[in-house]
Amino acid sequence: MNIQYEEKDIILQVENLSISYGEKVIIRDVNFIERNVVRKEINQGQVVAVLGRSGRGKSTLFRALTGLVKPSSGKVLIPDYSQAPSNGMQPAKEVEEGDVGFVDQKYTLFRHKTIYDSLTFALRKSGEKGSEKKEKVMKYLIEWGLEKVKDQYPNELSGGQRQRVAIIEQLLSSGHYMVLDEPFSGLDIGNIQNARQSFKLIENGHDLNTIIFSTHDIELATELADSIYVMGYPRLDDGSLGTVGTIVRHFDLKALGIAWRTEFTQDHLELVKEIKSAMLAS
Ligand SMILES: Nc1ncnc2c1ncn2[C@@H]1O[C@H](COP(=O)(O)OP(=O)(O)OP(=O)(O)O)[C@@H](O)[C@H]1O
Ligand SMILES: [Mg+2]
């Protein structure tokens, strides 16, 4: 049975985005829109996966989504919640560094702060009182199974624990958006399980929470995401393969009725096959 949902306001709009490093064009004409997904009686965030073969521009796209790299042309727009809605629509703004949480593969943490202190520091701009900050940080530490390591330093944590701290840090400092570049690479099967639970916690924490991640694990992407983009090189008019990355396919798992299932099914497997062939062709 298909799960009922509605799509509301735009939460991310990428418009004719191109990025060059010097003379070299890396990605071109990237266009997509993601909307706030609403389900009855459940906080339903958005989980978007970006797949594609190595070098097709996934990390480059992510740097643009987080405002770390300026577009050569085009725009990345997110809602501006600091402004009042007009005609029931939230005004949009171009993304700036700091608007969107970014966790790269290295999970960079402050070396000289304990986990507890790092997370409290992440709330420095929140305007909350000391006691409120403490309560919030403790709530995350408990929910994410990190209470016992709260007074340790990053180098005393495992990779999976560090990753969770890095994710919480971004959640606390940057609101609803979270971009994760290959969050599952280098994790063992148990860590992957933890990271999956982290995804669920974020996804169901707030309606507007939005995770955008890349991975080379196609099966996992079909299980976690409700929207999957494939980046690749497009076919040119003469039939040859291009050399500039763009989005070559989009799979809306909500519309396909595959999103939010609790187990891996035959439908997922079929989708994996289709994604693989789209990747191999681009
Ligand atoms: N700072 C840079 N200067 C010049 N070229 C770059 C720079 N960063 C990336 N590139 C090039 O841009 C292209 C896309 O790289 P990108 O890291 O975005 O790919 P990717 O899809 O994330 O690959 P992977 O799956 O291996 O992580 C590659 O050809 C890469 O060499
Ligand atoms: Mg990459």
PDB file of C-alpha atoms and ligand atoms in Angstrom:
ATOM      1  CA  MET A   1       0.000   0.000   0.000  1.00  0.00           C
ATOM      2  CA  ASN A   2       1.330   3.424  -0.892  1.00  0.00           C
ATOM      3  CA  ILE A   3       2.007   5.821   1.956  1.00  0.00           C
ATOM      4  CA  GLN A   4       0.046   9.066   1.668  1.00  0.00           C
ATOM      5  CA  TYR A   5       1.974  12.322   1.562  1.00  0.00           C
ATOM      6  CA  GLU A   6       1.746  15.880   0.335  1.00  0.00           C
ATOM      7  CA  GLU A   7       4.401  18.138  -1.133  1.00  0.00           C
ATOM      8  CA  LYS A   8       4.378  21.724   0.156  1.00  0.00           C
ATOM      9  CA  ASP A   9       6.813  24.655  -0.054  1.00  0.00           C
ATOM     10  CA  ILE A  10      10.116  24.538  -1.882  1.00  0.00           C
ATOM     11  CA  ILE A  11      12.942  23.869   0.554  1.00  0.00           C
ATOM     12  CA  LEU A  12      15.786  23.721  -1.959  1.00  0.00           C
ATOM     13  CA  GLN A  13      15.985  24.991  -5.501  1.00  0.00           C
ATOM     14  CA  VAL A  14      19.027  24.605  -7.704  1.00  0.00           C
ATOM     15  CA  GLU A  15      18.726  26.707 -10.839  1.00  0.00           C
ATOM     16  CA  ASN A  16      20.972  26.356 -13.900  1.00  0.00           C
ATOM     17  CA  LEU A  17      23.952  25.780 -11.646  1.00  0.00           C
ATOM     18  CA  SER A  18      27.401  25.578 -13.196  1.00  0.00           C
ATOM     19  CA  ILE A  19      30.730  25.423 -11.393  1.00  0.00           C
ATOM     20  CA  SER A  20      34.203  25.853 -12.814  1.00  0.00           C
ATOM     21  CA  TYR A  21      37.580  25.604 -11.199  1.00  0.00           C
ATOM     22  CA  GLY A  22      39.670  28.082 -13.173  1.00  0.00           C
ATOM     23  CA  GLU A  23      39.056  27.342 -16.836  1.00  0.00           C
ATOM     24  CA  LYS A  24      37.764  23.844 -16.208  1.00  0.00           C
ATOM     25  CA  VAL A  25      33.986  23.427 -16.102  1.00  0.00           C
ATOM     26  CA  ILE A  26      33.179  20.694 -13.554  1.00  0.00           C
ATOM     27  CA  ILE A  27      29.368  20.682 -13.461  1.00  0.00           C
ATOM     28  CA  ARG A  28      26.895  22.375 -15.780  1.00  0.00           C
ATOM     29  CA  ASP A  29      23.160  23.115 -15.946  1.00  0.00           C
ATOM     30  CA  VAL A  30      22.208  21.391 -12.722  1.00  0.00           C
ATOM     31  CA  ASN A  31      18.513  21.942 -12.016  1.00  0.00           C
ATOM     32  CA  PHE A  32      16.303  20.473  -9.350  1.00  0.00           C
ATOM     33  CA  ILE A  33      13.677  21.332  -6.788  1.00  0.00           C
ATOM     34  CA  GLU A  34      12.953  19.611  -3.494  1.00  0.00           C
ATOM     35  CA  ARG A  35       9.786  20.349  -1.565  1.00  0.00           C
ATOM     36  CA  ASN A  36       8.740  19.940   2.021  1.00  0.00           C
ATOM     37  CA  VAL A  37       7.115  16.530   2.295  1.00  0.00           C
ATOM     38  CA  VAL A  38       4.238  16.309   4.735  1.00  0.00           C
ATOM     39  CA  ARG A  39       2.705  13.139   6.129  1.00  0.00           C
ATOM     40  CA  LYS A  40      -0.152  12.830   8.566  1.00  0.00           C
ATOM     41  CA  GLU A  41       0.706  12.268  12.203  1.00  0.00           C
ATOM     42  CA  ILE A  42       4.440  11.948  11.652  1.00  0.00           C
ATOM     43  CA  ASN A  43       7.314  14.422  11.445  1.00  0.00           C
ATOM     44  CA  GLN A  44       8.587  13.675   7.977  1.00  0.00           C
ATOM     45  CA  GLY A  45      11.839  15.267   6.866  1.00  0.00           C
ATOM     46  CA  GLN A  46      13.436  14.902   3.453  1.00  0.00           C
ATOM     47  CA  VAL A  47      16.299  12.582   2.539  1.00  0.00           C
ATOM     48  CA  VAL A  48      17.964  13.161  -0.805  1.00  0.00           C
ATOM     49  CA  ALA A  49      20.756  10.968  -2.155  1.00  0.00           C
ATOM     50  CA  VAL A  50      23.187  11.948  -4.892  1.00  0.00           C
ATOM     51  CA  LEU A  51      24.801   9.029  -6.685  1.00  0.00           C
ATOM     52  CA  GLY A  52      27.203   8.893  -9.585  1.00  0.00           C
ATOM     53  CA  ARG A  53      30.529   7.528 -10.633  1.00  0.00           C
ATOM     54  CA  SER A  54      33.740   8.966  -9.257  1.00  0.00           C
ATOM     55  CA  GLY A  55      34.644  12.434 -10.517  1.00  0.00           C
ATOM     56  CA  ARG A  56      31.158  13.284 -11.833  1.00  0.00           C
ATOM     57  CA  GLY A  57      30.919  16.263  -9.497  1.00  0.00           C
ATOM     58  CA  LYS A  58      28.999  15.148  -6.407  1.00  0.00           C
ATOM     59  CA  SER A  59      31.375  16.797  -3.936  1.00  0.00           C
ATOM     60  CA  THR A  60      31.533  19.873  -6.153  1.00  0.00           C
ATOM     61  CA  LEU A  61      27.743  20.128  -6.116  1.00  0.00           C
ATOM     62  CA  PHE A  62      27.774  19.755  -2.324  1.00  0.00           C
ATOM     63  CA  ARG A  63      30.285  22.573  -1.930  1.00  0.00           C
ATOM     64  CA  ALA A  64      27.877  24.774  -3.887  1.00  0.00           C
ATOM     65  CA  LEU A  65      24.873  23.612  -1.833  1.00  0.00           C
ATOM     66  CA  THR A  66      26.661  24.683   1.343  1.00  0.00           C
ATOM     67  CA  GLY A  67      27.850  28.027  -0.039  1.00  0.00           C
ATOM     68  CA  LEU A  68      31.518  27.003   0.185  1.00  0.00           C
ATOM     69  CA  VAL A  69      31.944  27.477  -3.558  1.00  0.00           C
ATOM     70  CA  LYS A  70      30.293  30.271  -5.514  1.00  0.00           C
ATOM     71  CA  PRO A  71      28.470  29.274  -8.693  1.00  0.00           C
ATOM     72  CA  SER A  72      30.066  30.274 -11.997  1.00  0.00           C
ATOM     73  CA  SER A  73      26.468  30.715 -13.078  1.00  0.00           C
ATOM     74  CA  GLY A  74      23.070  29.876 -11.660  1.00  0.00           C
ATOM     75  CA  LYS A  75      21.829  29.796  -8.080  1.00  0.00           C
ATOM     76  CA  VAL A  76      21.189  27.675  -5.027  1.00  0.00           C
ATOM     77  CA  LEU A  77      18.089  28.962  -3.236  1.00  0.00           C
ATOM     78  CA  ILE A  78      16.765  28.080   0.207  1.00  0.00           C
ATOM     79  CA  PRO A  79      13.853  29.609   2.147  1.00  0.00           C
ATOM     80  CA  ASP A  80      14.717  32.669   4.192  1.00  0.00           C
ATOM     81  CA  TYR A  81      13.071  32.039   7.538  1.00  0.00           C
ATOM     82  CA  SER A  82      14.270  35.407   8.877  1.00  0.00           C
ATOM     83  CA  GLN A  83      11.634  37.075   6.686  1.00  0.00           C
ATOM     84  CA  ALA A  84       7.882  36.954   7.088  1.00  0.00           C
ATOM     85  CA  PRO A  85       6.033  34.830   4.518  1.00  0.00           C
ATOM     86  CA  SER A  86       4.327  36.709   1.704  1.00  0.00           C
ATOM     87  CA  ASN A  87       1.279  35.177   0.010  1.00  0.00           C
ATOM     88  CA  GLY A  88       1.829  32.137   2.209  1.00  0.00           C
ATOM     89  CA  MET A  89       5.280  31.610   0.664  1.00  0.00           C
ATOM     90  CA  GLN A  90       8.579  31.932   2.468  1.00  0.00           C
ATOM     91  CA  PRO A  91      10.875  34.317   0.543  1.00  0.00           C
ATOM     92  CA  ALA A  92      13.964  32.603  -0.895  1.00  0.00           C
ATOM     93  CA  LYS A  93      17.618  33.535  -0.501  1.00  0.00           C
ATOM     94  CA  GLU A  94      20.855  32.367  -2.048  1.00  0.00           C
ATOM     95  CA  VAL A  95      22.611  29.954   0.264  1.00  0.00           C
ATOM     96  CA  GLU A  96      25.557  31.320   2.252  1.00  0.00           C
ATOM     97  CA  GLU A  97      28.301  29.590   4.147  1.00  0.00           C
ATOM     98  CA  GLY A  98      26.922  28.591   7.561  1.00  0.00           C
ATOM     99  CA  ASP A  99      23.280  28.224   6.453  1.00  0.00           C
ATOM    100  CA  VAL A 100      23.680  24.531   5.782  1.00  0.00           C
ATOM    101  CA  GLY A 101      25.502  21.982   7.901  1.00  0.00           C
ATOM    102  CA  PHE A 102      28.281  20.174   6.072  1.00  0.00           C
ATOM    103  CA  VAL A 103      29.917  16.995   7.274  1.00  0.00           C
ATOM    104  CA  ASP A 104      32.790  15.957   5.066  1.00  0.00           C
ATOM    105  CA  GLN A 105      34.402  12.560   5.096  1.00  0.00           C
ATOM    106  CA  LYS A 106      36.969  13.522   7.698  1.00  0.00           C
ATOM    107  CA  TYR A 107      34.477  14.556  10.427  1.00  0.00           C
ATOM    108  CA  THR A 108      36.607  17.512  11.445  1.00  0.00           C
ATOM    109  CA  LEU A 109      36.149  18.248  15.158  1.00  0.00           C
ATOM    110  CA  PHE A 110      37.806  20.645  17.606  1.00  0.00           C
ATOM    111  CA  ARG A 111      40.758  18.709  18.936  1.00  0.00           C
ATOM    112  CA  HIS A 112      41.091  20.620  22.194  1.00  0.00           C
ATOM    113  CA  LYS A 113      37.480  20.576  23.312  1.00  0.00           C
ATOM    114  CA  THR A 114      35.625  17.714  24.936  1.00  0.00           C
ATOM    115  CA  ILE A 115      32.563  16.395  23.126  1.00  0.00           C
ATOM    116  CA  TYR A 116      30.275  18.197  25.571  1.00  0.00           C
ATOM    117  CA  ASP A 117      32.150  21.491  25.165  1.00  0.00           C
ATOM    118  CA  SER A 118      32.219  21.216  21.354  1.00  0.00           C
ATOM    119  CA  LEU A 119      28.475  20.721  21.235  1.00  0.00           C
ATOM    120  CA  THR A 120      27.799  23.588  23.653  1.00  0.00           C
ATOM    121  CA  PHE A 121      30.083  25.756  21.526  1.00  0.00           C
ATOM    122  CA  ALA A 122      27.988  24.863  18.475  1.00  0.00           C
ATOM    123  CA  LEU A 123      25.054  26.612  20.190  1.00  0.00           C
ATOM    124  CA  ARG A 124      26.933  29.865  20.812  1.00  0.00           C
ATOM    125  CA  LYS A 125      24.848  31.838  18.305  1.00  0.00           C
ATOM    126  CA  SER A 126      21.527  30.325  19.345  1.00  0.00           C
ATOM    127  CA  GLY A 127      20.663  33.023  21.892  1.00  0.00           C
ATOM    128  CA  GLU A 128      19.619  30.364  24.387  1.00  0.00           C
ATOM    129  CA  LYS A 129      20.390  30.509  28.113  1.00  0.00           C
ATOM    130  CA  GLY A 130      23.180  28.358  29.568  1.00  0.00           C
ATOM    131  CA  SER A 131      20.716  25.974  31.206  1.00  0.00           C
ATOM    132  CA  GLU A 132      18.738  25.564  27.968  1.00  0.00           C
ATOM    133  CA  LYS A 133      21.914  24.807  26.040  1.00  0.00           C
ATOM    134  CA  LYS A 134      22.945  22.238  28.617  1.00  0.00           C
ATOM    135  CA  GLU A 135      19.573  20.533  28.425  1.00  0.00           C
ATOM    136  CA  LYS A 136      19.614  20.448  24.624  1.00  0.00           C
ATOM    137  CA  VAL A 137      23.158  19.094  24.401  1.00  0.00           C
ATOM    138  CA  MET A 138      22.403  16.394  26.987  1.00  0.00           C
ATOM    139  CA  LYS A 139      19.252  15.390  25.106  1.00  0.00           C
ATOM    140  CA  TYR A 140      21.246  14.814  21.906  1.00  0.00           C
ATOM    141  CA  LEU A 141      24.056  13.012  23.724  1.00  0.00           C
ATOM    142  CA  ILE A 142      21.570  10.583  25.263  1.00  0.00           C
ATOM    143  CA  GLU A 143      19.519  10.073  22.073  1.00  0.00           C
ATOM    144  CA  TRP A 144      22.616   9.422  20.014  1.00  0.00           C
ATOM    145  CA  GLY A 145      24.253   7.095  22.519  1.00  0.00           C
ATOM    146  CA  LEU A 146      27.148   9.416  23.349  1.00  0.00           C
ATOM    147  CA  GLU A 147      26.446  10.218  27.001  1.00  0.00           C
ATOM    148  CA  LYS A 148      29.326   8.075  28.267  1.00  0.00           C
ATOM    149  CA  VAL A 149      31.932   9.783  26.081  1.00  0.00           C
ATOM    150  CA  LYS A 150      30.802  13.357  26.670  1.00  0.00           C
ATOM    151  CA  ASP A 151      33.919  14.348  28.645  1.00  0.00           C
ATOM    152  CA  GLN A 152      36.358  12.739  26.205  1.00  0.00           C
ATOM    153  CA  TYR A 153      38.302  14.397  23.397  1.00  0.00           C
ATOM    154  CA  PRO A 154      37.777  13.571  19.696  1.00  0.00           C
ATOM    155  CA  ASN A 155      40.969  11.491  19.448  1.00  0.00           C
ATOM    156  CA  GLU A 156      39.566   9.251  22.183  1.00  0.00           C
ATOM    157  CA  LEU A 157      36.478   8.360  20.123  1.00  0.00           C
ATOM    158  CA  SER A 158      35.853   5.749  17.471  1.00  0.00           C
ATOM    159  CA  GLY A 159      35.214   6.821  13.893  1.00  0.00           C
ATOM    160  CA  GLY A 160      31.482   6.194  14.215  1.00  0.00           C
ATOM    161  CA  GLN A 161      31.257   8.177  17.452  1.00  0.00           C
ATOM    162  CA  ARG A 162      33.191  11.037  15.879  1.00  0.00           C
ATOM    163  CA  GLN A 163      30.843  10.981  12.945  1.00  0.00           C
ATOM    164  CA  ARG A 164      27.794  11.244  15.179  1.00  0.00           C
ATOM    165  CA  VAL A 165      29.355  14.148  17.081  1.00  0.00           C
ATOM    166  CA  ALA A 166      30.098  15.910  13.788  1.00  0.00           C
ATOM    167  CA  ILE A 167      26.502  15.436  12.667  1.00  0.00           C
ATOM    168  CA  ILE A 168      25.024  16.709  15.944  1.00  0.00           C
ATOM    169  CA  GLU A 169      27.383  19.676  15.868  1.00  0.00           C
ATOM    170  CA  GLN A 170      26.052  20.647  12.446  1.00  0.00           C
ATOM    171  CA  LEU A 171      22.465  20.060  13.534  1.00  0.00           C
ATOM    172  CA  LEU A 172      22.898  22.376  16.506  1.00  0.00           C
ATOM    173  CA  SER A 173      24.649  25.155  14.626  1.00  0.00           C
ATOM    174  CA  SER A 174      22.909  25.193  11.280  1.00  0.00           C
ATOM    175  CA  GLY A 175      19.272  24.369  11.647  1.00  0.00           C
ATOM    176  CA  HIS A 176      17.382  22.116   9.301  1.00  0.00           C
ATOM    177  CA  TYR A 177      19.782  21.382   6.448  1.00  0.00           C
ATOM    178  CA  MET A 178      22.512  18.834   6.522  1.00  0.00           C
ATOM    179  CA  VAL A 179      24.807  17.900   3.662  1.00  0.00           C
ATOM    180  CA  LEU A 180      26.868  14.748   4.178  1.00  0.00           C
ATOM    181  CA  ASP A 181      29.523  13.747   1.677  1.00  0.00           C
ATOM    182  CA  GLU A 182      29.922   9.961   1.738  1.00  0.00           C
ATOM    183  CA  PRO A 183      28.896   9.520   5.387  1.00  0.00           C
ATOM    184  CA  PHE A 184      29.041   5.720   5.154  1.00  0.00           C
ATOM    185  CA  SER A 185      32.462   5.214   3.645  1.00  0.00           C
ATOM    186  CA  GLY A 186      34.912   3.680   6.060  1.00  0.00           C
ATOM    187  CA  LEU A 187      32.225   2.664   8.558  1.00  0.00           C
ATOM    188  CA  ASP A 188      31.738  -0.918   9.682  1.00  0.00           C
ATOM    189  CA  ILE A 189      28.394  -2.688   9.637  1.00  0.00           C
ATOM    190  CA  GLY A 190      27.585  -1.581  13.204  1.00  0.00           C
ATOM    191  CA  ASN A 191      28.574   2.035  12.539  1.00  0.00           C
ATOM    192  CA  ILE A 192      26.415   1.989   9.427  1.00  0.00           C
ATOM    193  CA  GLN A 193      23.564   0.832  11.627  1.00  0.00           C
ATOM    194  CA  ASN A 194      24.227   3.769  13.978  1.00  0.00           C
ATOM    195  CA  ALA A 195      24.392   6.198  11.090  1.00  0.00           C
ATOM    196  CA  ARG A 196      21.108   4.844   9.729  1.00  0.00           C
ATOM    197  CA  GLN A 197      19.518   5.459  13.127  1.00  0.00           C
ATOM    198  CA  SER A 198      21.019   8.955  13.071  1.00  0.00           C
ATOM    199  CA  PHE A 199      19.318   9.532   9.733  1.00  0.00           C
ATOM    200  CA  LYS A 200      16.001   8.426  11.184  1.00  0.00           C
ATOM    201  CA  LEU A 201      16.450  10.703  14.199  1.00  0.00           C
ATOM    202  CA  ILE A 202      17.135  13.674  11.951  1.00  0.00           C
ATOM    203  CA  GLU A 203      14.426  12.765   9.454  1.00  0.00           C
ATOM    204  CA  ASN A 204      11.710  12.413  12.050  1.00  0.00           C
ATOM    205  CA  GLY A 205      12.978  15.219  14.305  1.00  0.00           C
ATOM    206  CA  HIS A 206      11.280  18.006  12.349  1.00  0.00           C
ATOM    207  CA  ASP A 207       9.223  18.392   9.165  1.00  0.00           C
ATOM    208  CA  LEU A 208      11.777  20.736   7.615  1.00  0.00           C
ATOM    209  CA  ASN A 209      14.852  18.671   8.398  1.00  0.00           C
ATOM    210  CA  THR A 210      16.536  17.801   5.141  1.00  0.00           C
ATOM    211  CA  ILE A 211      19.480  15.483   4.639  1.00  0.00           C
ATOM    212  CA  ILE A 212      21.384  15.475   1.380  1.00  0.00           C
ATOM    213  CA  PHE A 213      24.047  12.805   1.109  1.00  0.00           C
ATOM    214  CA  SER A 214      26.261  11.073  -1.393  1.00  0.00           C
ATOM    215  CA  THR A 215      27.294   7.453  -1.350  1.00  0.00           C
ATOM    216  CA  HIS A 216      28.637   4.681  -3.539  1.00  0.00           C
ATOM    217  CA  ASP A 217      26.304   2.227  -1.784  1.00  0.00           C
ATOM    218  CA  ILE A 218      23.330   2.171  -4.130  1.00  0.00           C
ATOM    219  CA  GLU A 219      21.257  -0.284  -2.084  1.00  0.00           C
ATOM    220  CA  LEU A 220      21.623   1.798   1.037  1.00  0.00           C
ATOM    221  CA  ALA A 221      20.629   4.915  -0.910  1.00  0.00           C
ATOM    222  CA  THR A 222      17.392   3.258  -2.070  1.00  0.00           C
ATOM    223  CA  GLU A 223      16.599   2.286   1.511  1.00  0.00           C
ATOM    224  CA  LEU A 224      17.295   5.666   3.103  1.00  0.00           C
ATOM    225  CA  ALA A 225      16.367   8.259   0.501  1.00  0.00           C
ATOM    226  CA  ASP A 226      13.007   9.479  -0.716  1.00  0.00           C
ATOM    227  CA  SER A 227      14.606  11.179  -3.708  1.00  0.00           C
ATOM    228  CA  ILE A 228      17.678  10.050  -5.664  1.00  0.00           C
ATOM    229  CA  TYR A 229      19.655  12.015  -8.231  1.00  0.00           C
ATOM    230  CA  VAL A 230      22.235  10.432 -10.490  1.00  0.00           C
ATOM    231  CA  MET A 231      25.105  12.682 -11.549  1.00  0.00           C
ATOM    232  CA  GLY A 232      26.977  11.719 -14.647  1.00  0.00           C
ATOM    233  CA  TYR A 233      28.298  12.813 -17.987  1.00  0.00           C
ATOM    234  CA  PRO A 234      25.462  13.319 -20.461  1.00  0.00           C
ATOM    235  CA  ARG A 235      25.410  11.879 -23.984  1.00  0.00           C
ATOM    236  CA  LEU A 236      26.284  14.540 -26.518  1.00  0.00           C
ATOM    237  CA  ASP A 237      24.482  15.025 -29.854  1.00  0.00           C
ATOM    238  CA  ASP A 238      27.111  13.000 -31.702  1.00  0.00           C
ATOM    239  CA  GLY A 239      26.537  10.076 -29.327  1.00  0.00           C
ATOM    240  CA  SER A 240      29.800  10.458 -27.437  1.00  0.00           C
ATOM    241  CA  LEU A 241      29.983  10.879 -23.664  1.00  0.00           C
ATOM    242  CA  GLY A 242      30.386  14.428 -22.326  1.00  0.00           C
ATOM    243  CA  THR A 243      33.079  15.460 -19.856  1.00  0.00           C
ATOM    244  CA  VAL A 244      31.093  17.829 -17.628  1.00  0.00           C
ATOM    245  CA  GLY A 245      28.925  16.467 -14.818  1.00  0.00           C
ATOM    246  CA  THR A 246      25.209  17.116 -14.546  1.00  0.00           C
ATOM    247  CA  ILE A 247      22.117  15.388 -13.226  1.00  0.00           C
ATOM    248  CA  VAL A 248      21.257  12.641 -15.675  1.00  0.00           C
ATOM    249  CA  ARG A 249      18.370  10.945 -13.812  1.00  0.00           C
ATOM    250  CA  HIS A 250      15.991  11.593 -10.965  1.00  0.00           C
ATOM    251  CA  PHE A 251      14.104   8.897  -9.091  1.00  0.00           C
ATOM    252  CA  ASP A 252      11.285  10.078  -6.823  1.00  0.00           C
ATOM    253  CA  LEU A 253      10.893   7.159  -4.418  1.00  0.00           C
ATOM    254  CA  LYS A 254       7.785   8.744  -2.893  1.00  0.00           C
ATOM    255  CA  ALA A 255       5.973   8.766  -6.220  1.00  0.00           C
ATOM    256  CA  LEU A 256       7.270   5.260  -6.920  1.00  0.00           C
ATOM    257  CA  GLY A 257       5.807   4.109  -3.581  1.00  0.00           C
ATOM    258  CA  ILE A 258       9.181   2.849  -2.344  1.00  0.00           C
ATOM    259  CA  ALA A 259      10.021   5.575   0.191  1.00  0.00           C
ATOM    260  CA  TRP A 260       9.771   4.973   3.964  1.00  0.00           C
ATOM    261  CA  ARG A 261       9.402   1.195   3.788  1.00  0.00           C
ATOM    262  CA  THR A 262      10.774  -0.643   6.767  1.00  0.00           C
ATOM    263  CA  GLU A 263      12.539  -3.357   4.820  1.00  0.00           C
ATOM    264  CA  PHE A 264      14.484  -3.924   1.621  1.00  0.00           C
ATOM    265  CA  THR A 265      12.112  -5.303  -1.005  1.00  0.00           C
ATOM    266  CA  GLN A 266      12.105  -6.608  -4.566  1.00  0.00           C
ATOM    267  CA  ASP A 267      11.101  -3.073  -5.675  1.00  0.00           C
ATOM    268  CA  HIS A 268      14.290  -1.707  -4.141  1.00  0.00           C
ATOM    269  CA  LEU A 269      16.268  -4.306  -6.015  1.00  0.00           C
ATOM    270  CA  GLU A 270      14.668  -3.351  -9.334  1.00  0.00           C
ATOM    271  CA  LEU A 271      15.421   0.291  -8.634  1.00  0.00           C
ATOM    272  CA  VAL A 272      19.046  -0.535  -7.794  1.00  0.00           C
ATOM    273  CA  LYS A 273      19.375  -2.196 -11.212  1.00  0.00           C
ATOM    274  CA  GLU A 274      17.935   0.808 -12.972  1.00  0.00           C
ATOM    275  CA  ILE A 275      20.214   3.208 -11.084  1.00  0.00           C
ATOM    276  CA  LYS A 276      23.256   1.060 -11.867  1.00  0.00           C
ATOM    277  CA  SER A 277      22.565   1.141 -15.570  1.00  0.00           C
ATOM    278  CA  ALA A 278      21.981   4.912 -15.465  1.00  0.00           C
ATOM    279  CA  MET A 279      25.343   5.303 -13.732  1.00  0.00           C
ATOM    280  CA  LEU A 280      27.171   3.028 -16.117  1.00  0.00           C
ATOM    281  CA  ALA A 281      25.778   4.919 -19.096  1.00  0.00           C
ATOM    282  CA  SER A 282      27.025   8.258 -17.782  1.00  0.00           C
TER     283      SER A 282
HETATM  284  N1  LIG B   1      39.730  22.265  -6.345  1.00  0.00           N
HETATM  285  C1  LIG B   1      39.669  21.688  -7.547  1.00  0.00           C
HETATM  286  N2  LIG B   1      40.339  22.205  -8.599  1.00  0.00           N
HETATM  287  C2  LIG B   1      40.267  21.661  -9.826  1.00  0.00           C
HETATM  288  N3  LIG B   1      39.548  20.548 -10.112  1.00  0.00           N
HETATM  289  C3  LIG B   1      38.867  19.999  -9.111  1.00  0.00           C
HETATM  290  C4  LIG B   1      38.892  20.511  -7.776  1.00  0.00           C
HETATM  291  N4  LIG B   1      38.105  19.729  -7.004  1.00  0.00           N
HETATM  292  C5  LIG B   1      37.619  18.771  -7.809  1.00  0.00           C
HETATM  293  N5  LIG B   1      38.080  18.912  -9.070  1.00  0.00           N
HETATM  294  C6  LIG B   1      37.748  18.065 -10.217  1.00  0.00           C
HETATM  295  O1  LIG B   1      36.334  18.095 -10.377  1.00  0.00           O
HETATM  296  C7  LIG B   1      35.855  16.834 -10.819  1.00  0.00           C
HETATM  297  C8  LIG B   1      34.723  16.395  -9.914  1.00  0.00           C
HETATM  298  O2  LIG B   1      35.220  16.140  -8.617  1.00  0.00           O
HETATM  299  P1  LIG B   1      34.269  15.797  -7.392  1.00  0.00           P
HETATM  300  O3  LIG B   1      35.134  15.694  -6.198  1.00  0.00           O
HETATM  301  O4  LIG B   1      33.161  16.782  -7.350  1.00  0.00           O
HETATM  302  O5  LIG B   1      33.711  14.380  -7.848  1.00  0.00           O
HETATM  303  P2  LIG B   1      32.854  13.301  -7.044  1.00  0.00           P
HETATM  304  O6  LIG B   1      31.681  12.955  -7.882  1.00  0.00           O
HETATM  305  O7  LIG B   1      32.605  13.785  -5.668  1.00  0.00           O
HETATM  306  O8  LIG B   1      33.837  12.037  -7.029  1.00  0.00           O
HETATM  307  P3  LIG B   1      34.037  10.889  -5.897  1.00  0.00           P
HETATM  308  O9  LIG B   1      32.906   9.930  -6.072  1.00  0.00           O
HETATM  309  O10 LIG B   1      35.341  10.271  -6.284  1.00  0.00           O
HETATM  310  O11 LIG B   1      34.071  11.557  -4.564  1.00  0.00           O
HETATM  311  C9  LIG B   1      37.055  15.895 -10.842  1.00  0.00           C
HETATM  312  O12 LIG B   1      37.509  15.786 -12.159  1.00  0.00           O
HETATM  313  C10 LIG B   1      38.094  16.613 -10.007  1.00  0.00           C
HETATM  314  O13 LIG B   1      39.385  16.337 -10.449  1.00  0.00           O
HETATM  315 MG    MG B   2      33.152  13.156  -3.814  1.00  0.00          MG
END
